[in-house]
CSV table of C-alpha atoms and ligand atoms in Angstrom, one decimal:
chain,number,residue,atom,x,y,z
B,64,UNK,CA,0.0,0.0,0.0
B,65,UNK,CA,1.2,3.5,-0.8
B,66,UNK,CA,1.6,5.7,2.2
B,67,UNK,CA,2.1,9.3,2.7
B,68,UNK,CA,4.7,10.1,5.5
B,69,UNK,CA,3.5,12.9,7.7
B,70,UNK,CA,7.1,13.7,8.5
B,71,UNK,CA,6.0,14.5,12.0
B,72,UNK,CA,8.3,13.0,14.6
B,73,UNK,CA,6.7,9.9,16.1
B,74,UNK,CA,3.5,10.1,14.2
B,75,UNK,CA,4.5,7.9,11.2
B,76,UNK,CA,5.7,5.2,13.6
B,77,UNK,CA,2.2,5.2,15.1
B,78,UNK,CA,0.7,5.0,11.6
B,79,UNK,CA,2.9,2.1,10.6
B,80,UNK,CA,4.7,4.3,8.1
B,81,UNK,CA,2.2,7.0,7.2
B,82,UNK,CA,-1.3,7.8,6.2
B,83,UNK,CA,-2.6,5.4,3.5
B,84,UNK,CA,-2.4,7.4,0.2
B,85,UNK,CA,-5.5,9.2,-1.1
B,86,UNK,CA,-7.3,8.9,2.1
B,87,UNK,CA,-9.1,11.8,3.8
B,88,UNK,CA,-8.4,12.2,7.5
B,89,UNK,CA,-10.0,14.4,10.2
B,90,UNK,CA,-7.8,16.1,12.8
B,91,UNK,CA,-10.2,16.6,15.6
B,92,UNK,CA,-9.6,18.6,18.8
B,93,UNK,CA,-10.7,21.4,21.0
B,94,UNK,CA,-9.6,25.0,20.9
B,95,UNK,CA,-5.8,25.5,20.9
B,96,UNK,CA,-5.1,21.7,20.8
B,97,UNK,CA,-2.6,22.0,17.9
B,98,UNK,CA,-4.8,21.2,14.9
B,99,UNK,CA,-3.4,24.0,12.7
B,100,UNK,CA,0.2,23.3,13.7
B,101,UNK,CA,-0.1,19.6,13.0
B,102,UNK,CA,-1.7,20.2,9.6
B,103,UNK,CA,0.7,22.9,8.6
B,104,UNK,CA,3.7,20.7,9.5
B,105,UNK,CA,2.2,17.9,7.4
B,106,UNK,CA,2.3,20.2,4.4
B,107,UNK,CA,5.7,21.6,5.2
B,108,UNK,CA,7.3,18.2,5.6
B,109,UNK,CA,5.6,17.1,2.4
B,110,UNK,CA,7.0,20.2,0.5
B,111,UNK,CA,10.5,19.3,1.8
B,112,UNK,CA,10.0,15.7,0.6
B,113,UNK,CA,9.1,17.0,-2.9
B,114,UNK,CA,5.3,16.7,-2.5
B,115,UNK,CA,3.6,20.0,-3.0
B,116,UNK,CA,0.7,20.9,-0.8
B,117,UNK,CA,-2.3,23.3,-0.6
B,118,UNK,CA,-3.6,24.7,2.6
B,119,UNK,CA,-7.2,25.9,2.3
B,120,UNK,CA,-7.8,28.2,5.2
B,121,UNK,CA,-11.5,29.0,5.9
B,122,UNK,CA,-10.8,31.1,8.9
B,123,UNK,CA,-7.4,32.7,9.1
B,124,UNK,CA,-5.9,34.8,6.3
B,125,UNK,CA,-2.7,33.5,4.5
B,126,UNK,CA,-0.7,36.2,6.3
B,127,UNK,CA,-2.1,35.1,9.7
B,128,UNK,CA,-1.1,31.5,9.0
B,129,UNK,CA,2.4,32.4,7.8
B,130,UNK,CA,2.9,34.7,10.8
B,131,UNK,CA,1.4,32.3,13.4
B,132,UNK,CA,3.3,29.3,12.1
B,133,UNK,CA,6.5,31.3,11.9
B,134,UNK,CA,6.2,32.1,15.6
B,135,UNK,CA,5.1,28.6,16.6
B,136,UNK,CA,7.9,27.0,14.6
B,137,UNK,CA,10.7,29.5,14.5
B,138,UNK,CA,13.2,26.9,13.3
B,139,UNK,CA,11.1,26.3,10.2
B,140,UNK,CA,12.2,29.5,8.4
B,141,UNK,CA,11.9,28.6,4.7
B,142,UNK,CA,8.1,28.6,4.4
B,143,UNK,CA,8.1,31.8,2.2
B,144,UNK,CA,10.7,30.3,-0.1
B,145,UNK,CA,8.5,27.2,-0.5
B,146,UNK,CA,5.5,29.4,-1.1
B,147,UNK,CA,7.5,31.2,-3.9
B,148,UNK,CA,8.4,27.9,-5.4
B,149,UNK,CA,4.7,26.9,-5.2
B,150,UNK,CA,5.6,23.9,-3.1
B,151,UNK,CA,3.2,25.3,-0.4
B,152,UNK,CA,0.1,27.3,-1.4
B,153,UNK,CA,-2.1,28.9,1.2
B,154,UNK,CA,-5.5,29.9,-0.1
B,155,UNK,CA,-8.6,31.4,1.5
B,156,UNK,CA,-11.7,30.9,-0.5
B,157,UNK,CA,-14.2,33.7,-0.9
B,158,UNK,CA,-17.2,31.5,0.0
B,159,UNK,CA,-17.7,28.9,2.8
B,160,UNK,CA,-18.6,26.3,0.3
B,161,UNK,CA,-17.2,22.7,0.1
B,162,UNK,CA,-17.7,22.5,-3.6
B,163,UNK,CA,-15.5,25.6,-4.0
B,164,UNK,CA,-12.9,24.0,-1.6
B,165,UNK,CA,-12.8,20.8,-3.8
B,166,UNK,CA,-12.5,23.0,-6.9
B,167,UNK,CA,-9.5,24.9,-5.3
B,168,UNK,CA,-7.8,21.6,-4.5
B,169,UNK,CA,-8.5,20.1,-8.0
B,170,UNK,CA,-7.0,23.3,-9.6
B,171,UNK,CA,-3.9,23.1,-7.4
B,172,UNK,CA,-3.4,19.4,-8.4
B,173,UNK,CA,-3.6,20.3,-12.1
B,174,UNK,CA,-1.5,23.4,-11.9
B,175,UNK,CA,1.1,22.6,-9.2
B,176,UNK,CA,1.0,18.8,-8.9
B,177,UNK,CA,-0.2,19.1,-5.4
B,178,UNK,CA,-0.2,15.8,-3.5
B,179,UNK,CA,-1.3,17.0,0.0
B,180,UNK,CA,-4.2,19.1,1.0
B,181,UNK,CA,-5.4,20.7,4.3
B,182,UNK,CA,-8.8,22.1,5.0
B,183,UNK,CA,-8.9,24.3,8.1
B,184,UNK,CA,-11.5,24.0,9.4
B,185,UNK,CA,-14.7,22.2,8.4
B,186,UNK,CA,-16.4,23.6,11.4
B,187,UNK,CA,-16.7,27.0,9.6
B,188,UNK,CA,-18.6,25.2,6.8
B,189,UNK,CA,-20.7,23.3,9.2
B,190,UNK,CA,-21.9,26.4,10.8
B,191,UNK,CA,-23.1,27.7,7.5
B,192,UNK,CA,-25.7,24.9,7.4
B,193,UNK,CA,-29.1,25.2,9.0
B,194,UNK,CA,-29.5,21.4,9.5
B,195,UNK,CA,-27.2,18.5,10.4
B,196,UNK,CA,-28.7,16.4,7.6
B,197,UNK,CA,-27.9,19.0,5.0
B,198,UNK,CA,-24.3,19.2,6.3
B,199,UNK,CA,-23.9,15.5,6.4
B,200,UNK,CA,-25.2,15.2,2.8
B,201,UNK,CA,-22.8,17.9,1.6
B,202,UNK,CA,-19.9,16.3,3.5
B,203,UNK,CA,-20.6,13.0,1.7
B,204,UNK,CA,-20.6,14.8,-1.7
B,205,UNK,CA,-17.4,16.6,-0.8
B,206,UNK,CA,-15.7,13.4,0.1
B,207,UNK,CA,-16.7,11.7,-3.1
B,208,UNK,CA,-15.3,14.7,-5.0
B,209,UNK,CA,-12.0,14.3,-3.0
B,210,UNK,CA,-11.9,10.6,-3.6
B,211,UNK,CA,-11.7,11.2,-7.3
B,212,UNK,CA,-8.5,13.3,-6.8
B,213,UNK,CA,-4.9,12.2,-6.4
B,214,UNK,CA,-4.3,13.7,-3.0
B,215,UNK,CA,-4.2,12.9,0.7
B,216,UNK,CA,-5.9,15.4,2.9
B,217,UNK,CA,-6.3,16.4,6.5
B,218,UNK,CA,-9.3,18.4,7.5
B,219,UNK,CA,-9.5,20.0,10.9
B,220,UNK,CA,-12.7,19.6,13.0
B,221,UNK,CA,-13.3,21.7,16.1
B,222,UNK,CA,-14.4,19.6,19.1
B,223,UNK,CA,-16.5,21.4,21.6
B,224,UNK,CA,-14.3,20.1,24.4
B,225,UNK,CA,-10.6,19.5,24.8
B,226,UNK,CA,-11.3,16.8,27.4
B,227,UNK,CA,-11.1,13.1,26.4
B,228,UNK,CA,-13.9,12.0,28.7
B,229,UNK,CA,-16.4,14.5,27.3
B,230,UNK,CA,-15.6,13.7,23.7
B,231,UNK,CA,-18.6,12.8,21.7
B,232,UNK,CA,-18.9,11.4,18.2
B,233,UNK,CA,-19.5,13.9,15.5
B,234,UNK,CA,-20.6,13.3,11.9
B,235,UNK,CA,-17.0,13.5,10.7
B,236,UNK,CA,-16.0,10.6,12.9
B,237,UNK,CA,-18.2,8.3,10.8
B,238,UNK,CA,-17.6,9.6,7.3
B,239,UNK,CA,-13.9,10.3,7.2
B,240,UNK,CA,-11.3,7.6,6.4
B,241,UNK,CA,-9.3,8.3,9.6
B,242,UNK,CA,-9.5,10.4,12.8
B,243,UNK,CA,-6.6,11.8,14.7
B,244,UNK,CA,-7.8,13.2,18.1
B,245,UNK,CA,-5.8,15.9,19.8
B,246,UNK,CA,-6.4,16.7,23.5
B,247,UNK,CA,-5.3,19.2,26.2
B,248,UNK,CA,-5.4,17.0,29.2
B,249,UNK,CA,-5.4,18.6,32.7
B,250,UNK,CA,-2.8,17.2,35.0
B,251,UNK,CA,-2.5,18.8,38.4
B,252,UNK,CA,-1.9,22.5,37.7
B,253,UNK,CA,-0.9,22.2,34.0
B,254,UNK,CA,-2.2,20.8,30.7
B,255,UNK,CA,-0.5,18.2,28.7
B,256,UNK,CA,-1.0,17.7,25.0
B,257,UNK,CA,-1.9,14.2,23.9
B,258,UNK,CA,-3.1,12.5,20.7
B,259,UNK,CA,-4.5,9.2,19.7
B,260,UNK,CA,-5.3,7.7,16.3
B,261,UNK,CA,-9.0,6.8,16.8
B,262,UNK,CA,-9.4,5.3,13.4
B,263,UNK,CA,-7.4,4.8,10.1
B,264,UNK,CA,-9.1,2.7,7.5
B,265,UNK,CA,-6.8,0.4,5.6
B,266,UNK,CA,-3.9,0.1,8.1
B,267,UNK,CA,-3.0,-1.2,11.5
B,268,UNK,CA,-2.0,1.7,13.8
B,269,UNK,CA,-1.2,2.4,17.4
B,270,UNK,CA,-4.2,2.8,19.6
B,271,UNK,CA,-2.3,4.4,22.5
B,272,UNK,CA,-3.0,7.8,23.9
B,273,UNK,CA,0.5,9.5,23.7
B,274,UNK,CA,1.8,12.8,24.8
B,275,UNK,CA,3.1,15.3,22.2
B,276,UNK,CA,4.8,18.7,22.3
B,277,UNK,CA,4.8,21.6,19.9
B,278,UNK,CA,8.5,22.5,19.8
B,279,UNK,CA,10.3,25.3,17.8
B,280,UNK,CA,11.5,22.8,15.2
B,281,UNK,CA,8.2,20.9,14.9
B,282,UNK,CA,5.8,18.6,16.7
B,283,UNK,CA,7.2,15.7,18.6
B,284,UNK,CA,5.0,12.8,19.4
B,285,UNK,CA,6.4,10.7,22.3
B,286,UNK,CA,5.5,7.2,21.2
B,287,UNK,CA,5.7,4.7,24.0
B,288,UNK,CA,5.3,7.3,26.7
B,289,UNK,CA,2.3,7.6,29.0
B,290,UNK,CA,0.2,10.7,29.6
B,291,UNK,CA,-0.5,9.8,33.2
N,288,ATP,N1,6.1,28.9,20.0
N,288,ATP,C1,5.3,28.1,20.6
N,288,ATP,N2,5.8,27.2,21.5
N,288,ATP,C2,4.9,26.3,22.1
N,288,ATP,N3,3.6,26.4,22.0
N,288,ATP,C3,3.1,27.2,21.2
N,288,ATP,C4,3.9,28.1,20.4
N,288,ATP,N4,3.1,28.9,19.7
N,288,ATP,C5,1.8,28.5,19.9
N,288,ATP,N5,1.8,27.5,20.8
N,288,ATP,C6,0.7,26.8,21.3
N,288,ATP,O1,-0.1,26.3,20.3
N,288,ATP,C7,-1.5,26.6,20.4
N,288,ATP,C8,-2.1,26.9,19.1
N,288,ATP,O2,-2.0,25.8,18.3
N,288,ATP,P1,-2.9,25.7,17.0
N,288,ATP,O3,-3.2,27.0,16.5
N,288,ATP,O4,-2.2,24.7,16.1
N,288,ATP,O5,-4.2,25.0,17.6
N,288,ATP,P2,-5.6,24.9,17.0
N,288,ATP,O6,-6.1,23.6,17.5
N,288,ATP,O7,-5.5,25.0,15.5
N,288,ATP,O8,-6.3,26.1,17.7
N,288,ATP,P3,-7.7,26.8,17.2
N,288,ATP,O9,-8.8,26.0,17.8
N,288,ATP,O10,-7.6,28.1,17.8
N,288,ATP,O11,-7.8,26.8,15.7
N,288,ATP,C9,-1.4,27.9,21.2
N,288,ATP,O12,-2.6,28.1,21.9
N,288,ATP,C10,-0.2,27.7,22.1
N,288,ATP,O13,-0.6,27.0,23.3
N,289,MG,MG1,-6.5,26.3,14.2
């Protein structure tokens, strides 16, 4: 099976080598859990491996993302060069519309040979729908459009809680090919970042809850370590 290495330290090991190619994964987590950082690093590592990527931002502007990621990952300082070389594209659609998002990704594949895509976040789109059923239907249609494209995507989904115990299943948990859950877990007087691969169709993977850190040079997932 073809796999796409995330390039994120520790995560590929948990995934038995990487995300199965052409699958569409949700990165699920509460506010500030690290969704944008993880997805951005996925594109960055891809660009360095020679796989161009497109970041479709539905919330933050391109400048915000470049600025925020520049301060989160100060040691990753060649993002602007990669953008000039079209190895990383960051786009903000005019409309909150999944069909338009799929169109943007398709266009980037044809024009720049994009292999990786990020959609941040689907929650913005979800909020534009009046009913859950309508959103679910549109999400299905969006996924079938994506499945026709030669790219492997991560979509962020905002959880209403950062707590693992209070986590409930959302629509995205059922329809996406894989789910990576990110948490901010309270431990005494501090919070620890942790992640787990809740599902990943087509591959064996770690089912452990493991701690991770956002460091200046990238995310580090501490495989084999315990959160408690
Ligand atoms: N330089 C840094 N070093 C360590 N941690 C940082 C640094 N910069 C940002 N952070 C942490 O990362 C968090 C933001 O991460 P990120 O934006 O990836 O989360 P998110 O899940 O996308 O958040 P949101 O729900 O706001 O979209 C910040 O709240 C902060 O705790
Ligand atoms: Mg974010």
